[in-house]
């Protein structure tokens, strides 16, 4: 695999604020790479430096082998961009927007096929401002793909969308990756990163605090999983505590919470219940996720207002 | 070239879809000529040296169109597109700003000039207004006026911070400028001091130039307004091209 995007020690400050403070990573061709972190972490500024929309104050950026600041047109030609806050001129239709943006490129994709793929073929003659939020977002995704880009940048792709639109757009992004397009996206939704990204860089206060696959990052923090359920009858607390990997068992009435490490202990727990011939109800399993990774690494929660 | 064609098509359709733009850019001037013709007619009047109201005033209505275009319509549209992020989205493509501006200028020029030609045609054909000078020269100056005030519009869009400011400034400036230009109220009825101040306004100069040529005065007597208008075009053009920005 070859490198699609490389950045090394990228710095961007606004006055005294270091919005991006020495970020380095590489994105391979054909992968979905997520830059994740809370609002205000510097994700959008970083992305704009990579897109060549903002000049950096230090460091090296290469997109498809060229510096996006120096060879702006080359990067514009070969990449697609979906901006976080974006708009189109008022009073134009979906079809007009696509035809217009296609005309900016020498070898555009077939924009009609693109509309069909995004489920917008019936909206071709609708004014963009009359679309729902999800439909409009799909138009902006279509605009990002209208030049058949080798690399596509998606900034907060699904913010403000309903779950159905969100899933539809995730499917589309996976399709893109499967066809060989490199995708770099930013998100503050951990679920989006977990479901979509091959690798992620977790960013906080302008620096990368962790880099890797979601599974590796979650495994690296060595956090406990939790199994919660109710049983008919007295919970077999001692037997559960003896299961390999279990660290702690809490029982309140018939409700039981089993804490443990690794991926094998739930099986042991089920075995104990089967041996005791106890019926289990309302089973819930909580695995550590990227939120926990973020919390462990930074000491504060991803979302504002969430007290850890 | 393909991008230019697409932009021209889209800007034309966008403009025609907005009622306010259609009204002010296209319908206002002809309707104004009809209204004035119906109210005042074109019978010879001593006040106008034995000519009719439209004979004396029709051509100066042009100034009303170009000042609304340059001080309100153009800056408000460009600024609202910059405020909304639409221009920023263009910046993320290989489109050159010059191509965008050229297409926009062409569309607005054609629409505005069409409106002025229809207005003059109504005055001449329906109400019998007669130019004493060369109609070709008059149209040439009308075209110059449109170009100058389009440039002013782009210069304002380049330096003003937001659509709200553009709208406010346009509304504050447009009415005094029209009033002082003599396009709506004859300058003769104003006090001398006000008339002297009015001469500073480029819009007044445009009205004087249009009237002079309509009345059959030679170009050689028109160098002051011509210099003022070309000077304004140069300044506005430099400001617009230096400070125009996508975001």
Coordinates of C-alpha atoms in Angstrom, one line a residue:
Chain A
X1 CA 0.0 0.0 0.0
X2 CA 1.2 3.5 -0.7
X3 CA 0.7 6.7 1.3
X4 CA -2.1 9.0 0.2
X5 CA -1.7 11.7 2.9
X6 CA 1.3 12.4 5.1
X7 CA 1.6 15.1 7.7
X8 CA 4.4 15.7 10.0
X9 CA 4.6 18.2 12.9
X10 CA 1.8 20.3 11.5
X11 CA 1.2 23.5 13.4
X12 CA -1.4 26.2 13.0
X13 CA -2.1 28.9 15.6
X14 CA -4.6 31.7 15.8
X15 CA -2.9 34.4 17.8
X16 CA -1.8 32.7 21.0
X17 CA -4.0 29.7 20.5
X18 CA -2.3 26.6 19.0
X19 CA -5.3 25.1 17.2
X20 CA -3.1 22.4 15.7
X21 CA 0.0 21.7 17.7
X22 CA 2.4 19.3 16.0
X23 CA 0.2 16.7 14.4
X24 CA 1.8 13.7 12.5
X25 CA 0.2 10.7 10.8
X26 CA 0.0 8.9 7.5
X27 CA -3.0 7.7 5.7
X28 CA -2.7 4.8 3.3
X29 CA -4.4 4.6 0.0
X30 CA -7.8 3.0 0.2
X31 CA -8.4 3.4 3.9
X32 CA -11.0 5.2 5.9
X33 CA -9.1 7.3 8.3
X34 CA -10.9 9.2 11.1
X35 CA -9.7 12.3 12.9
X36 CA -11.8 12.2 16.1
X37 CA -12.1 14.3 19.1
X38 CA -14.4 16.8 20.9
X39 CA -15.6 20.0 19.3
X40 CA -12.8 22.5 19.4
X41 CA -10.1 19.9 19.4
X42 CA -8.6 21.4 16.1
X43 CA -10.0 18.8 13.7
X44 CA -11.4 21.2 11.2
X45 CA -8.4 23.4 11.2
X46 CA -6.2 20.4 10.6
X47 CA -8.4 19.2 7.8
X48 CA -8.3 22.6 6.1
X49 CA -4.5 22.6 6.3
X50 CA -4.6 19.2 4.5
X51 CA -7.1 20.4 1.9
X52 CA -5.0 23.5 1.1
X53 CA -7.8 25.8 2.3
X54 CA -5.7 27.2 5.2
X55 CA -2.0 27.9 5.3
X56 CA -0.2 26.1 8.2
X57 CA 2.4 27.8 10.3
X58 CA 4.8 24.8 10.4
X59 CA 5.3 21.2 9.5
X60 CA 5.1 19.1 6.4
X61 CA 1.9 18.1 4.5
X62 CA 1.8 15.9 1.5
X63 CA -1.4 14.9 -0.2
X64 CA -1.0 12.5 -3.1
X65 CA 2.7 13.4 -3.1
X66 CA 2.3 17.2 -3.3
X67 CA 2.1 20.1 -0.9
X68 CA -1.5 21.3 -1.0
X69 CA -0.4 24.8 -0.2
X70 CA 2.1 25.0 -3.1
X71 CA 0.3 23.0 -5.7
X72 CA -3.3 24.1 -5.0
X73 CA -4.7 23.3 -8.4
X74 CA -3.2 19.8 -8.5
X75 CA -4.7 19.0 -5.1
X76 CA -8.1 20.6 -6.0
X77 CA -8.2 18.5 -9.2
X78 CA -7.5 15.2 -7.5
X79 CA -9.3 15.6 -4.2
X80 CA -12.9 16.1 -3.1
X81 CA -14.0 18.2 -0.2
X82 CA -17.1 18.3 2.0
X83 CA -16.9 21.3 4.3
X84 CA -18.4 21.4 7.7
X85 CA -20.2 24.6 7.1
X86 CA -21.1 24.7 3.5
X87 CA -23.7 26.2 1.2
X88 CA -24.6 26.7 -2.4
X89 CA -25.8 29.8 -4.1
X90 CA -29.5 30.2 -3.4
X91 CA -32.2 29.3 -5.9
X92 CA -30.4 26.5 -7.8
X93 CA -31.6 23.0 -8.3
X94 CA -29.7 19.8 -7.3
X95 CA -29.1 19.0 -11.0
X96 CA -27.8 22.5 -11.7
X97 CA -25.4 22.3 -8.7
X98 CA -24.0 19.0 -9.9
X99 CA -23.7 20.1 -13.5
X100 CA -22.0 23.4 -12.4
X101 CA -19.4 21.7 -10.1
X102 CA -18.8 19.0 -12.8
X103 CA -17.9 21.8 -15.2
X104 CA -15.0 22.9 -13.0
X105 CA -13.1 19.7 -13.7
X106 CA -11.5 18.4 -16.9
X107 CA -12.6 14.8 -16.3
X108 CA -15.7 14.8 -14.1
X109 CA -17.6 11.8 -13.0
X110 CA -21.0 11.1 -14.4
X111 CA -23.0 13.3 -12.0
X112 CA -26.4 11.7 -13.0
X113 CA -25.1 8.3 -11.9
X114 CA -23.8 9.9 -8.7
X115 CA -27.3 11.3 -7.9
X116 CA -28.8 7.9 -8.5
X117 CA -26.2 6.3 -6.2
X118 CA -27.0 8.8 -3.5
X119 CA -30.8 8.2 -3.9
X120 CA -31.3 11.8 -5.2
X121 CA -32.3 11.1 -8.8
X122 CA -35.9 12.2 -8.1
X123 CA -34.6 15.5 -6.5
X124 CA -32.8 16.6 -9.6
X125 CA -35.1 19.5 -10.4
X126 CA -35.7 20.4 -6.7
X127 CA -34.2 23.6 -5.3
X128 CA -31.4 22.7 -2.9
X129 CA -32.9 24.9 -0.2
X130 CA -36.1 22.9 -0.3
X131 CA -34.3 19.6 0.6
X132 CA -34.3 18.0 4.0
X133 CA -31.1 18.1 6.1
X134 CA -30.2 14.5 5.1
X135 CA -30.8 15.1 1.4
X136 CA -28.8 18.3 1.4
X137 CA -25.9 16.6 3.1
X138 CA -26.0 13.9 0.4
X139 CA -25.9 16.7 -2.2
X140 CA -22.7 18.0 -0.6
X141 CA -21.3 14.5 -0.5
X142 CA -22.1 14.2 -4.3
X143 CA -20.3 17.5 -4.9
X144 CA -17.2 16.2 -3.1
X145 CA -17.3 13.2 -5.5
X146 CA -18.1 14.9 -8.7
X147 CA -14.5 14.9 -9.9
X148 CA -14.0 11.2 -9.1
X149 CA -11.4 12.1 -6.5
X150 CA -8.5 9.9 -5.3
X151 CA -8.8 11.3 -1.8
X152 CA -12.0 12.7 -0.3
X153 CA -12.1 14.9 2.8
X154 CA -15.4 14.7 4.8
X155 CA -15.7 17.1 7.7
X156 CA -18.4 16.2 10.3
X157 CA -20.2 14.3 7.7
X158 CA -23.3 13.2 9.6
X159 CA -23.7 15.9 12.2
X160 CA -27.4 16.8 12.5
X161 CA -28.7 13.9 10.5
X162 CA -31.3 11.4 11.6
X163 CA -30.1 7.8 12.1
X164 CA -31.5 6.5 8.8
X165 CA -29.6 9.1 6.7
X166 CA -26.5 8.5 8.8
X167 CA -26.5 4.8 8.1
X168 CA -27.1 5.5 4.4
X169 CA -24.1 7.8 4.3
X170 CA -21.9 5.3 6.2
X171 CA -22.8 2.7 3.6
X172 CA -21.8 5.1 0.8
X173 CA -18.4 5.9 2.5
X174 CA -17.7 2.1 2.8
X175 CA -18.5 1.7 -0.9
X176 CA -16.1 4.5 -1.8
X177 CA -13.3 2.8 0.2
X178 CA -14.1 -0.5 -1.4
X179 CA -13.6 1.1 -4.8
X180 CA -10.2 2.4 -3.8
X181 CA -10.9 5.9 -2.8
X182 CA -9.0 7.2 0.3
X183 CA -11.3 8.8 2.8
X184 CA -10.2 11.1 5.6
X185 CA -13.1 12.2 7.8
X186 CA -13.5 14.0 11.1
X187 CA -16.2 13.3 13.6
X188 CA -17.0 13.8 17.2
X189 CA -19.3 10.8 17.2
X190 CA -17.5 7.9 18.6
X191 CA -20.0 5.5 17.2
X192 CA -19.4 6.8 13.7
X193 CA -15.6 6.3 14.2
X194 CA -16.1 2.8 15.6
X195 CA -18.4 1.7 12.7
X196 CA -16.7 3.3 9.8
X197 CA -13.0 4.0 10.3
X198 CA -10.2 1.5 9.5
X199 CA -7.9 3.6 11.7
X200 CA -8.3 6.7 13.8
X201 CA -6.3 9.5 15.2
X202 CA -7.7 10.8 18.5
X203 CA -7.1 14.5 18.8
X204 CA -7.4 16.7 21.8
X205 CA -6.2 20.3 22.2
X206 CA -4.5 20.2 18.8
X207 CA -2.4 17.1 19.4
X208 CA -2.7 13.4 18.5
X209 CA -3.2 11.5 21.8
X210 CA -3.6 8.1 20.2
X211 CA -3.4 6.5 16.7
X212 CA -4.4 3.1 15.5
X213 CA -7.3 0.8 14.8
X214 CA -10.3 1.1 17.0
X215 CA -9.9 -2.4 18.3
X216 CA -6.2 -1.9 19.2
X217 CA -6.9 1.4 20.9
X218 CA -9.7 -0.1 23.0
X219 CA -7.5 -3.2 23.9
X220 CA -4.6 -0.9 24.8
X221 CA -6.4 0.8 27.7
X222 CA -7.0 -2.5 29.4
X223 CA -10.4 -1.4 30.6
X224 CA -13.0 -3.7 32.1
X225 CA -16.1 -5.0 30.3
X226 CA -19.4 -5.4 32.2
X227 CA -22.1 -8.0 32.0
X228 CA -25.4 -7.0 33.6
X229 CA -28.4 -9.4 34.0
X230 CA -31.1 -10.7 36.3
X231 CA -31.6 -14.2 37.5
X232 CA -34.5 -16.2 38.9
X233 CA -33.3 -17.1 42.4
X234 CA -30.2 -16.3 44.4
X235 CA -27.3 -15.0 42.4
X236 CA -24.3 -17.5 42.6
X237 CA -21.9 -14.7 43.6
X238 CA -19.0 -16.9 44.8
X239 CA -19.0 -19.1 41.7
X240 CA -19.1 -16.1 39.5
X241 CA -16.2 -14.5 41.2
X242 CA -14.2 -17.7 40.6
X243 CA -14.6 -17.4 36.8
X244 CA -11.3 -16.6 35.0
X245 CA -11.1 -12.9 34.1
X246 CA -13.8 -11.8 36.4
X247 CA -12.6 -9.0 38.7
X248 CA -15.7 -8.0 40.7
X249 CA -19.3 -9.1 41.1
X250 CA -22.1 -6.9 42.5
X251 CA -25.5 -8.3 43.3
X252 CA -28.5 -6.3 44.3
X253 CA -31.5 -8.5 44.8
X254 CA -31.8 -10.6 41.6
X255 CA -29.8 -8.0 39.5
X256 CA -26.1 -8.9 38.9
X257 CA -23.3 -6.9 37.5
X258 CA -20.1 -8.8 36.6
X259 CA -16.9 -6.9 35.9
X260 CA -14.1 -8.5 34.0
X261 CA -11.1 -8.3 31.7
X262 CA -10.6 -9.9 28.3
X263 CA -13.1 -11.3 25.9
X264 CA -13.5 -14.8 27.5
X265 CA -15.1 -14.2 30.9
X266 CA -18.7 -13.8 29.6
X267 CA -18.6 -17.3 28.4
X268 CA -17.5 -18.5 31.9
X269 CA -20.3 -16.5 33.5
X270 CA -22.9 -18.2 31.2
X271 CA -21.4 -21.6 32.0
X272 CA -21.9 -21.0 35.8
X273 CA -25.5 -20.0 35.3
X274 CA -26.1 -23.1 33.1
X275 CA -24.5 -25.3 35.8
X276 CA -26.7 -23.8 38.5
X277 CA -29.7 -24.2 36.1
X278 CA -30.5 -20.5 36.6
X279 CA -32.5 -18.6 34.0
X280 CA -31.1 -15.3 32.9
X281 CA -33.1 -12.2 31.9
X282 CA -32.4 -8.7 30.6
X283 CA -28.8 -9.3 29.6
X284 CA -26.7 -6.3 28.8
X285 CA -23.1 -6.2 27.9
X286 CA -21.0 -3.0 28.0
X287 CA -17.6 -3.1 26.2
X288 CA -15.1 -0.4 26.6
X289 CA -15.2 1.9 23.6
X290 CA -13.5 4.9 22.1
X291 CA -15.1 7.2 24.7
X292 CA -13.3 5.2 27.4
X293 CA -10.1 5.4 25.4
X294 CA -10.4 9.2 25.2
X295 CA -11.3 9.4 28.9
X296 CA -8.3 7.2 29.9
X297 CA -5.8 9.1 27.8
X298 CA -6.9 12.7 28.4
X299 CA -8.6 12.5 31.8
X300 CA -11.7 14.2 30.6
X301 CA -14.8 13.1 28.7
X302 CA -15.4 13.6 25.0
X303 CA -18.7 15.4 25.3
X304 CA -19.0 18.7 27.1
X305 CA -21.1 18.5 30.2
X306 CA -20.4 14.8 30.8
X307 CA -18.9 14.4 34.2
X308 CA -16.6 11.4 34.4
Chain B
X1 CA -14.8 27.8 -20.9
X2 CA -17.3 25.1 -20.0
X3 CA -17.3 26.4 -16.4
X4 CA -18.0 30.0 -17.7
X5 CA -20.9 28.8 -19.8
X6 CA -22.4 26.9 -16.8
X7 CA -22.0 29.8 -14.5
X8 CA -23.7 32.2 -17.0
X9 CA -26.6 29.8 -17.3
X10 CA -27.0 29.3 -13.6
X11 CA -26.6 33.0 -12.7
X12 CA -29.2 33.9 -15.3
X13 CA -31.7 31.3 -13.9
X14 CA -31.0 32.3 -10.3
X15 CA -31.7 35.9 -11.1
X16 CA -34.9 35.2 -12.9
X17 CA -36.1 33.0 -10.0
X18 CA -35.8 35.8 -7.5
X19 CA -38.9 38.1 -7.7
X20 CA -37.0 41.1 -6.2
X21 CA -34.1 40.8 -8.6
X22 CA -36.5 40.4 -11.6
X23 CA -38.4 43.5 -10.5
X24 CA -35.5 45.8 -9.9
X25 CA -33.2 44.6 -12.6
X26 CA -35.7 44.0 -15.4
X27 CA -39.2 45.3 -14.8
X28 CA -38.7 48.4 -12.7
X29 CA -37.4 50.8 -15.4
X30 CA -40.0 50.0 -18.0
X31 CA -42.8 50.2 -15.4
X32 CA -41.3 53.5 -14.2
X33 CA -41.4 54.9 -17.7
X34 CA -45.0 53.8 -18.2
X35 CA -46.0 55.3 -14.8
X36 CA -44.3 58.7 -15.5
X37 CA -45.7 58.7 -19.1
X38 CA -49.2 58.2 -17.8
X39 CA -48.9 60.8 -15.0
X40 CA -47.1 63.5 -16.9
X41 CA -47.5 62.6 -20.5
X42 CA -45.2 64.2 -23.1
X43 CA -47.0 67.4 -24.0
X44 CA -44.7 70.4 -24.6
X45 CA -44.2 72.3 -21.4
X46 CA -42.5 75.7 -20.9
X47 CA -40.5 74.3 -17.9
X48 CA -38.7 72.0 -20.3
X49 CA -38.1 74.6 -22.9
X50 CA -41.1 73.6 -25.0
X51 CA -40.4 69.9 -24.7
X52 CA -42.4 67.2 -23.0
X53 CA -41.7 65.7 -19.6
X54 CA -40.4 62.4 -21.0
X55 CA -38.4 64.2 -23.7
X56 CA -36.5 65.9 -20.9
X57 CA -36.4 63.2 -18.2
X58 CA -36.7 59.7 -19.7
X59 CA -33.0 59.0 -20.2
X60 CA -32.1 59.9 -16.7
X61 CA -34.2 57.1 -15.2
X62 CA -31.3 54.9 -16.3
X63 CA -29.4 56.2 -13.3
X64 CA -32.0 54.8 -10.9
X65 CA -31.5 51.3 -12.3
X66 CA -27.7 51.3 -12.2
X67 CA -27.5 52.7 -8.7
X68 CA -29.9 50.1 -7.3
X69 CA -27.9 47.5 -9.1
X70 CA -24.5 48.6 -8.0
X71 CA -25.3 49.6 -4.4
X72 CA -27.9 47.1 -3.4
X73 CA -28.4 44.1 -5.7
X74 CA -24.8 43.1 -6.5
X75 CA -23.2 43.6 -3.0
X76 CA -26.2 42.0 -1.2
X77 CA -26.1 38.9 -3.4
X78 CA -22.3 38.5 -3.3
X79 CA -22.2 39.2 0.5
X80 CA -25.0 36.8 1.2
X81 CA -23.2 34.1 -0.7
X82 CA -20.1 34.8 1.1
X83 CA -21.9 34.8 4.5
X84 CA -23.6 31.5 3.8
X85 CA -20.4 29.8 2.7
X86 CA -21.4 29.3 -0.9
X87 CA -18.4 31.1 -2.2
X88 CA -16.2 29.2 0.2
X89 CA -17.4 26.0 -1.4
X90 CA -16.2 27.3 -4.8
X91 CA -12.8 28.0 -3.3
X92 CA -12.5 24.2 -2.7
X93 CA -12.6 23.6 -6.5
X94 CA -10.3 24.6 -9.3
X95 CA -12.7 27.4 -10.3
X96 CA -10.8 30.7 -10.7
X97 CA -12.5 33.8 -9.0
X98 CA -12.1 35.7 -12.3
X99 CA -14.2 33.2 -14.2
X100 CA -16.9 33.5 -11.6
X101 CA -16.9 37.3 -11.5
X102 CA -16.8 37.5 -15.4
X103 CA -19.9 35.3 -15.7
X104 CA -21.8 37.2 -13.0
X105 CA -20.9 40.5 -14.6
X106 CA -22.0 39.4 -18.1
X107 CA -25.4 38.1 -16.8
X108 CA -26.2 41.3 -14.8
X109 CA -24.9 43.5 -17.6
X110 CA -27.2 41.9 -20.2
X111 CA -30.3 41.9 -18.0
X112 CA -29.8 45.6 -16.9
X113 CA -29.1 46.9 -20.3
X114 CA -32.1 45.0 -21.7
X115 CA -34.2 46.7 -19.1
X116 CA -32.9 50.1 -20.0
X117 CA -33.4 49.5 -23.8
X118 CA -37.0 48.4 -23.1
X119 CA -37.6 51.5 -21.0
X120 CA -36.3 53.8 -23.7
X121 CA -38.3 52.0 -26.3
X122 CA -41.5 52.4 -24.3
X123 CA -40.8 56.1 -23.8
X124 CA -40.1 56.7 -27.5
X125 CA -42.7 54.4 -29.1
X126 CA -45.6 54.6 -26.6
X127 CA -45.2 58.2 -25.4
X128 CA -43.4 59.9 -28.3
X129 CA -40.3 60.9 -26.5
X130 CA -37.6 62.1 -29.0
X131 CA -33.9 62.2 -28.5
X132 CA -32.3 65.2 -30.1
X133 CA -28.9 63.6 -30.1
X134 CA -27.6 60.2 -31.2
X135 CA -29.4 57.3 -29.6
X136 CA -26.3 55.1 -30.2
X137 CA -24.2 57.4 -28.0
X138 CA -26.9 57.4 -25.3
X139 CA -26.9 53.6 -25.3
X140 CA -23.2 53.5 -25.2
X141 CA -23.2 55.7 -22.1
X142 CA -26.0 53.6 -20.5
X143 CA -23.8 50.6 -21.0
X144 CA -20.9 52.4 -19.5
X145 CA -23.0 53.4 -16.5
X146 CA -24.0 49.7 -15.9
X147 CA -20.4 48.6 -16.1
X148 CA -19.2 51.4 -13.7
X149 CA -21.8 50.6 -11.1
X150 CA -21.3 46.8 -11.4
X151 CA -17.7 47.5 -10.6
X152 CA -18.8 49.6 -7.6
X153 CA -21.0 46.7 -6.5
X154 CA -18.1 44.3 -6.6
X155 CA -15.8 46.7 -4.8
X156 CA -18.4 47.1 -2.0
X157 CA -18.8 43.4 -1.8
X158 CA -15.0 43.0 -1.5
X159 CA -14.6 45.5 1.3
X160 CA -17.8 45.2 3.4
X161 CA -17.9 42.6 6.2
X162 CA -21.4 41.2 5.8
X163 CA -24.7 41.1 4.0
X164 CA -26.4 43.1 6.8
X165 CA -23.9 45.9 6.5
X166 CA -24.2 45.9 2.7
X167 CA -28.0 46.1 2.8
X168 CA -27.9 49.0 5.3
X169 CA -25.2 51.0 3.5
X170 CA -27.0 50.5 0.2
X171 CA -30.3 51.6 1.5
X172 CA -28.7 54.6 3.2
X173 CA -26.9 55.7 0.1
X174 CA -29.3 54.9 -2.7
X175 CA -32.0 57.4 -2.0
X176 CA -29.9 60.5 -1.5
X177 CA -27.9 59.6 -4.5
X178 CA -31.0 59.3 -6.7
X179 CA -32.4 62.5 -5.2
X180 CA -29.2 64.4 -5.8
X181 CA -28.7 63.0 -9.3
X182 CA -31.6 64.9 -10.8
X183 CA -33.0 61.6 -12.1
X184 CA -36.2 61.8 -10.1
X185 CA -36.4 65.5 -9.1
X186 CA -35.1 68.2 -11.4
X187 CA -31.9 69.7 -10.0
X188 CA -33.2 73.2 -10.9
X189 CA -35.6 73.1 -8.0
X190 CA -32.8 72.5 -5.5
X191 CA -30.9 75.3 -3.7
X192 CA -27.6 76.2 -5.2
X193 CA -25.5 74.7 -2.3
X194 CA -27.2 71.4 -2.7
X195 CA -26.7 71.5 -6.4
X196 CA -23.0 72.1 -5.9
X197 CA -22.7 69.1 -3.5
X198 CA -24.7 67.0 -6.0
X199 CA -22.0 67.6 -8.7
X200 CA -19.6 65.5 -6.6
X201 CA -21.8 62.4 -7.0
X202 CA -20.8 60.1 -9.9
X203 CA -24.5 59.3 -10.3
X204 CA -25.2 63.0 -11.0
X205 CA -22.4 63.0 -13.5
X206 CA -23.9 60.0 -15.2
X207 CA -27.3 61.8 -15.4
X208 CA -25.7 64.9 -16.9
X209 CA -23.8 62.8 -19.4
X210 CA -26.9 60.9 -20.5
X211 CA -29.0 64.1 -20.7
X212 CA -26.3 65.9 -22.6
X213 CA -26.0 63.3 -25.3
X214 CA -29.8 62.8 -25.4
X215 CA -30.1 66.5 -25.9
X216 CA -27.7 66.5 -28.8
X217 CA -24.7 68.1 -27.1
X218 CA -21.3 67.0 -28.6
X219 CA -19.0 64.5 -26.9
X220 CA -16.4 67.3 -26.6
X221 CA -18.5 69.0 -24.0
X222 CA -18.8 65.9 -21.9
X223 CA -15.3 65.3 -20.8
X224 CA -15.9 66.0 -17.1
X225 CA -18.6 63.3 -16.5
X226 CA -16.7 60.9 -18.8
X227 CA -13.5 61.3 -16.7
X228 CA -15.4 61.0 -13.5
X229 CA -17.1 57.7 -14.6
X230 CA -13.9 56.2 -16.0
X231 CA -12.0 57.2 -12.9
X232 CA -14.6 55.5 -10.7
X233 CA -14.5 52.4 -12.9
X234 CA -10.8 52.2 -12.5
X235 CA -10.8 52.7 -8.7
X236 CA -13.7 50.3 -8.2
X237 CA -12.1 47.7 -10.5
X238 CA -8.8 47.9 -8.6
X239 CA -10.5 47.6 -5.2
X240 CA -12.7 44.7 -6.4
X241 CA -9.9 42.7 -7.9
X242 CA -7.5 43.4 -5.0
X243 CA -9.8 42.7 -2.2
X244 CA -12.4 40.2 -3.6
X245 CA -12.3 37.1 -1.5
X246 CA -14.2 33.8 -1.4
X247 CA -14.6 34.0 2.4

